[in-house]
Coordinates of C-alpha atoms in Angstrom, one line a residue:
X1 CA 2.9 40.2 80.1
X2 CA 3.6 37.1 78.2
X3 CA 7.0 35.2 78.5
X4 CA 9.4 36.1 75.9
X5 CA 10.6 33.1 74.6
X6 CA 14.7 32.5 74.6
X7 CA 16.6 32.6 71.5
X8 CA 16.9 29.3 70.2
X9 CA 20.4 30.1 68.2
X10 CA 22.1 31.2 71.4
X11 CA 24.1 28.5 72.4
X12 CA 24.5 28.0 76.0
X13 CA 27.3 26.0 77.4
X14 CA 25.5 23.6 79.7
X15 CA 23.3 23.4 76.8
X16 CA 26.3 21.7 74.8
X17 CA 27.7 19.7 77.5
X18 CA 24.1 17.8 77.9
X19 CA 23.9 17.1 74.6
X20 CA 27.5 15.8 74.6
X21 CA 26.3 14.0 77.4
X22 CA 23.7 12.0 75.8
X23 CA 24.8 11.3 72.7
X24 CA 22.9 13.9 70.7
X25 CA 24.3 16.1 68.0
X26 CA 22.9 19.6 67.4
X27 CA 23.6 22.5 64.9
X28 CA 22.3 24.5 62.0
X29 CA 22.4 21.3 59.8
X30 CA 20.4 18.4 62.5
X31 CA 16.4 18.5 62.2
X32 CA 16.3 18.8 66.7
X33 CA 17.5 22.3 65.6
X34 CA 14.3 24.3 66.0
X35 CA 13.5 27.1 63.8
X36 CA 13.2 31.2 64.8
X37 CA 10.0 32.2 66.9
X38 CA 7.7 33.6 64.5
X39 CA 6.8 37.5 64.6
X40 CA 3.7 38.4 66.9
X41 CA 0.4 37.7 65.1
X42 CA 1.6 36.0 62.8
X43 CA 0.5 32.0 62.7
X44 CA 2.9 29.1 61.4
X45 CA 2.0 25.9 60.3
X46 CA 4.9 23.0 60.5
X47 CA 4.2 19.6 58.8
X48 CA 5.7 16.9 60.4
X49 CA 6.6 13.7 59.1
X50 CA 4.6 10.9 60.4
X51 CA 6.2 8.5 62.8
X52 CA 5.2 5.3 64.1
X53 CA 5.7 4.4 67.8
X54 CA 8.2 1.3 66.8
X55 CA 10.7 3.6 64.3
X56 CA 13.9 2.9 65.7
X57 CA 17.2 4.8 64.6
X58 CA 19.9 3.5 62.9
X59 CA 23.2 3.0 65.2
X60 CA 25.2 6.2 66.2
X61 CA 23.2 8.8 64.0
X62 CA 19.7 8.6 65.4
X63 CA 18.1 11.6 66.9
X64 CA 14.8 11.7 68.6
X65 CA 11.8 13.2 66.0
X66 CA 11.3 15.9 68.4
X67 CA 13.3 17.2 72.0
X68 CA 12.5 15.4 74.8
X69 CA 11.5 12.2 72.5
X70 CA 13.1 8.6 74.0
X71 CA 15.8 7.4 71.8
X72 CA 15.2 3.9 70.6
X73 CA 18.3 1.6 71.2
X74 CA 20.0 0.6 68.2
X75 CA 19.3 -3.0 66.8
X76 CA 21.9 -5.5 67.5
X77 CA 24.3 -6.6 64.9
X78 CA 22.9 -9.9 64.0
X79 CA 19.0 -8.6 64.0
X80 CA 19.2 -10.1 60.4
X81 CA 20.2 -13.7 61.8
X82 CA 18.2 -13.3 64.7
X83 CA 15.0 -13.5 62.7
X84 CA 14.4 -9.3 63.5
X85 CA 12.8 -7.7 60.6
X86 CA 15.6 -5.6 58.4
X87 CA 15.6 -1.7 59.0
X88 CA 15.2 0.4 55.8
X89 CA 17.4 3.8 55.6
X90 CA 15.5 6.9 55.5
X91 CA 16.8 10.4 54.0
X92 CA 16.1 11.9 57.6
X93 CA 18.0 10.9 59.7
X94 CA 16.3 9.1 63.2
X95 CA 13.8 8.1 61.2
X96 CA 14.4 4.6 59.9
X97 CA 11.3 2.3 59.7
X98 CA 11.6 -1.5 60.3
X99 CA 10.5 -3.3 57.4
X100 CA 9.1 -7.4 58.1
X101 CA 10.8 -9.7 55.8
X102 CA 8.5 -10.4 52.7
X103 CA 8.2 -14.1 51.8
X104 CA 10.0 -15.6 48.8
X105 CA 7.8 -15.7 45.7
X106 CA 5.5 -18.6 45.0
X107 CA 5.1 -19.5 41.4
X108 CA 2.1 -18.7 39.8
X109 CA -0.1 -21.8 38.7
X110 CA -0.3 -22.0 35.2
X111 CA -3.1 -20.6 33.2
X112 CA -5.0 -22.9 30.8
X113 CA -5.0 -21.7 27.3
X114 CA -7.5 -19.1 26.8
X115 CA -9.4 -19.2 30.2
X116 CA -11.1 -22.7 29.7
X117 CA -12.1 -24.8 31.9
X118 CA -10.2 -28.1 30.6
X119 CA -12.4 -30.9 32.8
X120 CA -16.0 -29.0 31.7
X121 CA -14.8 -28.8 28.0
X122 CA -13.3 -32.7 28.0
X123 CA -16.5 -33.9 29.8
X124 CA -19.0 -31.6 27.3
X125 CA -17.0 -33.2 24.6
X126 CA -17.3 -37.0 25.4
X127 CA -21.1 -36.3 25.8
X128 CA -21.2 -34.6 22.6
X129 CA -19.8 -36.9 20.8
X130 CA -21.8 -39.8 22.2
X131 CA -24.9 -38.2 21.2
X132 CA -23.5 -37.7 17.7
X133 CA -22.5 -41.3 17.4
X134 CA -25.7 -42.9 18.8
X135 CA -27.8 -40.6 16.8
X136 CA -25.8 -41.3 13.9
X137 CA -25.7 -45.0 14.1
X138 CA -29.4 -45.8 15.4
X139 CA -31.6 -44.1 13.6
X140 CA -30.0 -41.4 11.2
X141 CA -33.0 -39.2 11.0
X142 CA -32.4 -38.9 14.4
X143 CA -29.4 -37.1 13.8
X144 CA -31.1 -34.5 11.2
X145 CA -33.0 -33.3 14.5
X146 CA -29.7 -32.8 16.3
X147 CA -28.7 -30.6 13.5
X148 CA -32.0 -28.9 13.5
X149 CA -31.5 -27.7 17.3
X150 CA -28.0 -26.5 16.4
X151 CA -29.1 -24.4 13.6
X152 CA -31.6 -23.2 16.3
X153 CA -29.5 -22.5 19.5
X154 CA -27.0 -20.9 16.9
X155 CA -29.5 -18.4 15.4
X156 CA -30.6 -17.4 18.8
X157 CA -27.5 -17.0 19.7
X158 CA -26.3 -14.8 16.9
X159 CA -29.4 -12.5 16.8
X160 CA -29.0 -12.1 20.6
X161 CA -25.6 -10.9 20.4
X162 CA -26.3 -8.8 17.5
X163 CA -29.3 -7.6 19.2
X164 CA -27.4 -7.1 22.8
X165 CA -23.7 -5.2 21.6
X166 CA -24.8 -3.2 18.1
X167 CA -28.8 -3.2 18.8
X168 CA -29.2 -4.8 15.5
X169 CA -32.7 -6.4 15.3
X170 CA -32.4 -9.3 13.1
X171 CA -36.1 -11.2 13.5
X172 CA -35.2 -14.5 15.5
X173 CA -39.1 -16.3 14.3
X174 CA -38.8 -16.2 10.2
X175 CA -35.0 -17.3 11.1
X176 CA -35.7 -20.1 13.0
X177 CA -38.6 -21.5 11.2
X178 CA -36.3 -20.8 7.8
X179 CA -33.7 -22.6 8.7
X180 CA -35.1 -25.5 9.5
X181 CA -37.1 -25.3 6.7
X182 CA -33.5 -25.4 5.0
X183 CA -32.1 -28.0 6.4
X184 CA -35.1 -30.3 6.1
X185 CA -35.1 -29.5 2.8
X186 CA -31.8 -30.0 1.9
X187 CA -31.9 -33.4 3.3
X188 CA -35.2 -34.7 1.7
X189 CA -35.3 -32.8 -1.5
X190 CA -31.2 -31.8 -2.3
X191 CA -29.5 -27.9 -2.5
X192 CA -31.8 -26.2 -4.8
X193 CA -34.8 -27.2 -2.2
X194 CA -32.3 -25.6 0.3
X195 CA -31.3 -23.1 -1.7
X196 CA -35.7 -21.6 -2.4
X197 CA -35.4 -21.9 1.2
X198 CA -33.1 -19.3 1.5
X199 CA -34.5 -17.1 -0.8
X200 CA -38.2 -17.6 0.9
X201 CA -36.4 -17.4 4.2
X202 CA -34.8 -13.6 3.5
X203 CA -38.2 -12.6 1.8
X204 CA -39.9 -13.8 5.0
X205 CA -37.4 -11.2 7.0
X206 CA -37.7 -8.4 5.1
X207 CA -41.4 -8.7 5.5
X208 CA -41.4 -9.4 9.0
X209 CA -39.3 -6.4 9.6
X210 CA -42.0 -4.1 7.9
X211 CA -43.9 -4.3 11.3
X212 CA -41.4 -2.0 13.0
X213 CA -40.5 1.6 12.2
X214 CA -38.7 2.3 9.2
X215 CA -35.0 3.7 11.3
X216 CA -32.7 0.8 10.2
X217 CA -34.7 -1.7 8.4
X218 CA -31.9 -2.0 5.9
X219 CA -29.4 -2.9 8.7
X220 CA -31.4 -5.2 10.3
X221 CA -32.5 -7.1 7.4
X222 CA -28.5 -7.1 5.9
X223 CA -27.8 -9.1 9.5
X224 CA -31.0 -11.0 8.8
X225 CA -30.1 -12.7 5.3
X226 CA -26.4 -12.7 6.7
X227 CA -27.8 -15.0 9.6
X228 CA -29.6 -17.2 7.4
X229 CA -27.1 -17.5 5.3
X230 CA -24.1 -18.4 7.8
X231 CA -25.9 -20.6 10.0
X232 CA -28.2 -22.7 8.5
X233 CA -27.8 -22.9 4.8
X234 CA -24.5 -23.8 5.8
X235 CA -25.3 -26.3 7.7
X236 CA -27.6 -27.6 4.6
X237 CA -25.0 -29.5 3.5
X238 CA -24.5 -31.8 6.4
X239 CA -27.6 -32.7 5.9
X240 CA -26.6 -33.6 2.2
X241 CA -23.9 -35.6 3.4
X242 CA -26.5 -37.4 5.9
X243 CA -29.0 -38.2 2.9
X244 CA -26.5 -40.5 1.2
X245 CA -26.3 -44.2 1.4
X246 CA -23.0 -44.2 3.9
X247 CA -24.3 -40.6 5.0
X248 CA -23.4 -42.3 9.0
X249 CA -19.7 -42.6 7.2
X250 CA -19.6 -39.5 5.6
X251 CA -20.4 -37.3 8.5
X252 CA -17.7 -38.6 11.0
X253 CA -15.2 -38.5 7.9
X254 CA -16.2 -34.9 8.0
X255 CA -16.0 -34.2 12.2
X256 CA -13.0 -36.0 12.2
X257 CA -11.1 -34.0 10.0
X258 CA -12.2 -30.9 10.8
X259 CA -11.2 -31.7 15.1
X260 CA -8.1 -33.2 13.7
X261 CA -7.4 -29.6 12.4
X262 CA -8.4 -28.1 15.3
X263 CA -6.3 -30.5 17.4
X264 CA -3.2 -30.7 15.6
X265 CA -2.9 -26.4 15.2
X266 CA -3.5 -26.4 19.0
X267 CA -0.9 -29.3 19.8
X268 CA 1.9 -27.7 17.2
X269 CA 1.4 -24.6 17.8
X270 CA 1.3 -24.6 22.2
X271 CA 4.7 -26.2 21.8
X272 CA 6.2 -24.6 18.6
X273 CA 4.3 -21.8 17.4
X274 CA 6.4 -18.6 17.0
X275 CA 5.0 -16.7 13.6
X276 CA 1.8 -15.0 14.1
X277 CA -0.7 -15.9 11.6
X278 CA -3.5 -13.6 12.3
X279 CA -2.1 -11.6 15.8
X280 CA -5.3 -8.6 15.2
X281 CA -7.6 -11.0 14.7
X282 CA -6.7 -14.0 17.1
X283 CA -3.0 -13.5 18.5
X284 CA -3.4 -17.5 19.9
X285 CA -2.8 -18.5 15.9
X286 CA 0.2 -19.8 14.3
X287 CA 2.0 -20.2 11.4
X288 CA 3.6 -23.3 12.6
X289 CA 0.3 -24.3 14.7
X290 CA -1.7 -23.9 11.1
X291 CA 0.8 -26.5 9.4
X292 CA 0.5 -29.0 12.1
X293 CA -3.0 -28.7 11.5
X294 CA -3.3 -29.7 7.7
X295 CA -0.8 -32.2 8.4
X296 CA -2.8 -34.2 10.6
X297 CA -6.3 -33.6 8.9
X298 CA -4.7 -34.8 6.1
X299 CA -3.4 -38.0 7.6
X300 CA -6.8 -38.0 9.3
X301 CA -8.2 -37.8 5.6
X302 CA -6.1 -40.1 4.1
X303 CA -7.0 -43.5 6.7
X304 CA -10.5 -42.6 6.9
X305 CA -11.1 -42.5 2.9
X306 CA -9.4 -45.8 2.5
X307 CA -10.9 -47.3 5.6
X308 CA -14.8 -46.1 5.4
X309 CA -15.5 -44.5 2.3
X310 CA -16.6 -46.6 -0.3
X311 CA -14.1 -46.1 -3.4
X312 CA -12.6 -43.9 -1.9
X313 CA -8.5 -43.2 -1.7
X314 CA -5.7 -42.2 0.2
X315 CA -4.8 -39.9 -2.0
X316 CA -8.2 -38.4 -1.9
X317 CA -8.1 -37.8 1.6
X318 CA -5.3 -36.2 1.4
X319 CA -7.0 -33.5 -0.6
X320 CA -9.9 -33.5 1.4
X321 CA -8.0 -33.3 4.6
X322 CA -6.0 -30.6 3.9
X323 CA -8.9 -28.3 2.3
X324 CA -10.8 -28.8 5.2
X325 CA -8.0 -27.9 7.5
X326 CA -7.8 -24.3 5.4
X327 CA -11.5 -23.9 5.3
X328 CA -11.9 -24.8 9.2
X329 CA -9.1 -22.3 10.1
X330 CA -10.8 -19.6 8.4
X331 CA -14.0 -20.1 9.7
X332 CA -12.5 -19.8 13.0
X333 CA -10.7 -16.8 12.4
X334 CA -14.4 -15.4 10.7
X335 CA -16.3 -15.7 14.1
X336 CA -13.0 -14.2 16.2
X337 CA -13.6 -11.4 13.6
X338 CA -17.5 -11.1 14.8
X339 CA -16.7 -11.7 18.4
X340 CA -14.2 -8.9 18.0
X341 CA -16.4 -6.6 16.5
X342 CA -19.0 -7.1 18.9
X343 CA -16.6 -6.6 21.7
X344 CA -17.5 -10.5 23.5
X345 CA -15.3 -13.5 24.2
X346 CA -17.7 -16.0 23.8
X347 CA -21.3 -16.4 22.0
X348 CA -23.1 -17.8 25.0
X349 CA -22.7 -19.9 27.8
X350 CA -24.7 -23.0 26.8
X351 CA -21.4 -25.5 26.7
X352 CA -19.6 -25.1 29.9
X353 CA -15.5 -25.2 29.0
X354 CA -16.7 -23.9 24.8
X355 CA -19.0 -21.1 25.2
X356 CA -22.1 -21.5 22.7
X357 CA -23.2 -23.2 20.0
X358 CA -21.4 -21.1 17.8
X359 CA -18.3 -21.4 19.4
X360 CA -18.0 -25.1 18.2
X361 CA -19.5 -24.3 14.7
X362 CA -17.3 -21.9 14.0
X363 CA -14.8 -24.8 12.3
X364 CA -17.9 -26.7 11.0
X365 CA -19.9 -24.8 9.0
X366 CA -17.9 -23.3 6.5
X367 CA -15.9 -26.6 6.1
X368 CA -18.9 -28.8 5.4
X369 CA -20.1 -27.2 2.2
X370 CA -15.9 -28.3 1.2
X371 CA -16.3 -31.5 2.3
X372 CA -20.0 -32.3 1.1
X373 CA -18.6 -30.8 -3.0
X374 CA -15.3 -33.0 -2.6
X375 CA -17.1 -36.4 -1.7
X376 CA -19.4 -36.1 -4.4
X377 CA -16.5 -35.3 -6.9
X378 CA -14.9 -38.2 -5.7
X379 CA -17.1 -40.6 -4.8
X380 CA -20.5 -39.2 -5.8
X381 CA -23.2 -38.5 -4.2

């Protein structure tokens, strides 16, 4: 016959003196008070709090987890100055866990603007620029190919994306070969050269596309003459601007103003900015960063026309400057609008520190076309 278990809400005298004797407390409201036996055949299931070996009670109100448990001793008085970790209160009580003291907060190093890599995109932009300048300056021509592998890289580019995020098949070959058709053209023969081009270069898609099935031919010949047309015909006219007499002039009056306006929207805008100009379509943008912007393209504008553009004016540059600044800025907010829709940060990875190709044309293309019709209204062409 089994042992019938003692009733634990008797209380027994030398019960009470024991646990006067060591400190504990017991009662209907302490959690050492165990609960009724349960009925015969009938199975009970307690969860118990989990306790680690090194929980230690708080002075004068700690009771061990179960009966028969050791009782921690309480930590001294100056644990805190003594380097001891700190004790955190628990609702039950016995059950306080010692916490290690967290280490003050470092500051966070400072992230570069728009996750770039500011070394790689100074160092790709010295050796850009020195391949402009020599190309420029010892044999022009030489600088018509540069443009040509731009226009090149950039069409791959574009089709690629197009081709990787929407599965829009624009044909890369009749591209290619039309653009450079178009800027060759430009630059020996003048716009409406470059402008048959374009035509013969969006005829060219539609037919290449013919060799596919029918399903989205119209959407993939719309990006096709869309391509042509963003990439290289505008790039036509820097070939224009190369063709005439100061053409070497002409060209860095054009870069200059356009990374002025870049530069100066950055530089005013990191350390002033405060108005959105765009904030769905590039949040970076500013108000104040666009007017510092066409304030220094236009001073940009302003010295360089006086300085290396025959006949030309200060007060031409300051035109020039200032349109170019408004036409750069919205050719930068064009691509964030592709980029956006295509759901990518970047165009490519061919420039470490700028992304693509595209990524630095962005500014250029649709200013150039400005630039090219203002210098031949004031100077000729």
């Amino acid at each position: 016959m089994p042992p019938v278990p003692a009733d634990p809400g008797a209380r027994q005298p030398q019960d009470a003196g024991q646990a006067r004797e060591s400190g504990r407390l017991s009662g209907p409201l302490f959690r050492d008070e165990q609960p009724d036996t349960a009925p015969p055949g009938v199975t009970e299931t307690v969860v118990l709090r989990a306790i680690s070996d090194d929980a230690t009670p708080a002075p004068g109100r700690g009771t061990p987890p179960h009966p028969g448990a050791p009782v921690h001793p309480a930590p001294p008085a100056n644990h805190l100055a003594a380097g001891q970790p700190h004790f955190v209160p628990s609702s039950h009580p016995g059950q306080e866990t010692p916490v290690a003291a967290q280490p003050a907060p470092q500051p966070q190093p400072r992230k570069q603007r728009g996750g770039r890599n500011l070394q790689a995109a100074i160092g790709v932009g010295v050796g850009l620029g020195a391949v402009i300048v020599a190309s420029l300056f010892v044999v022009k021509a030489l600088f018509l190919v540069v443009v040509m592998a731009a226009v090149a890289v950039g069409v791959w580019e574009l089709t690629s994306r197009l081709a990787e995020r929407k599965q829009i098949k624009a044909p890369l070959i009749p591209l290619v070969v039309g653009g450079v058709a178009m800027v060759a053209t430009g630059y020996w023969s003048g716009i409406q050269w470059a402008a048959a081009s374009l035509a013969l270069t969006g005829l060219a898609v539609m037919v290449w596309r013919m060799a596919q099935p029918p399903e989205d031919y119209l959407r993939d010949i719309t990006a096709g003459v869309f391509t042509a047309f963003y990439v290289p015909f505008l790039a036509t006219f820097v070939a224009m601007m190369l063709a005439a007499d100061d053409g070497p002039q002409r060209i860095v009056l054009f870069l200059i103003v356009t990374i002025c306006s870049d530069t100066g929207a950055y530089a005013v805008g990191y350390k002033f900015g405060k108005t959105k100009l765009a904030p769905t379509i590039s949040p970076g943008k500013t108000r104040e960063g666009l007017a510092g912007g066409i304030g220094l393209s236009m001073l940009a504008g302003a010295l360089l026309m006086e300085l290396i553009i025959d006949g030309g004016s200060w007060w031409q540059g300051l035109i020039l400057g200032g349109c170019a600044a408004v036409t750069a800025t919205l050719g930068d907010l064009g691509e964030s609008m592709i980029k956006r829709d295509l759901g990518i940060k970047d165009m490519g990875t061919l420039l470490p520190g700028h992304g693509g190709i595209m990524d630095r044309l962005d500014s250029l293309l649709p200013t150039a076309p400005v630039v090219w019709l203002l210098l031949a209204a004031f100077v000729g062409s």
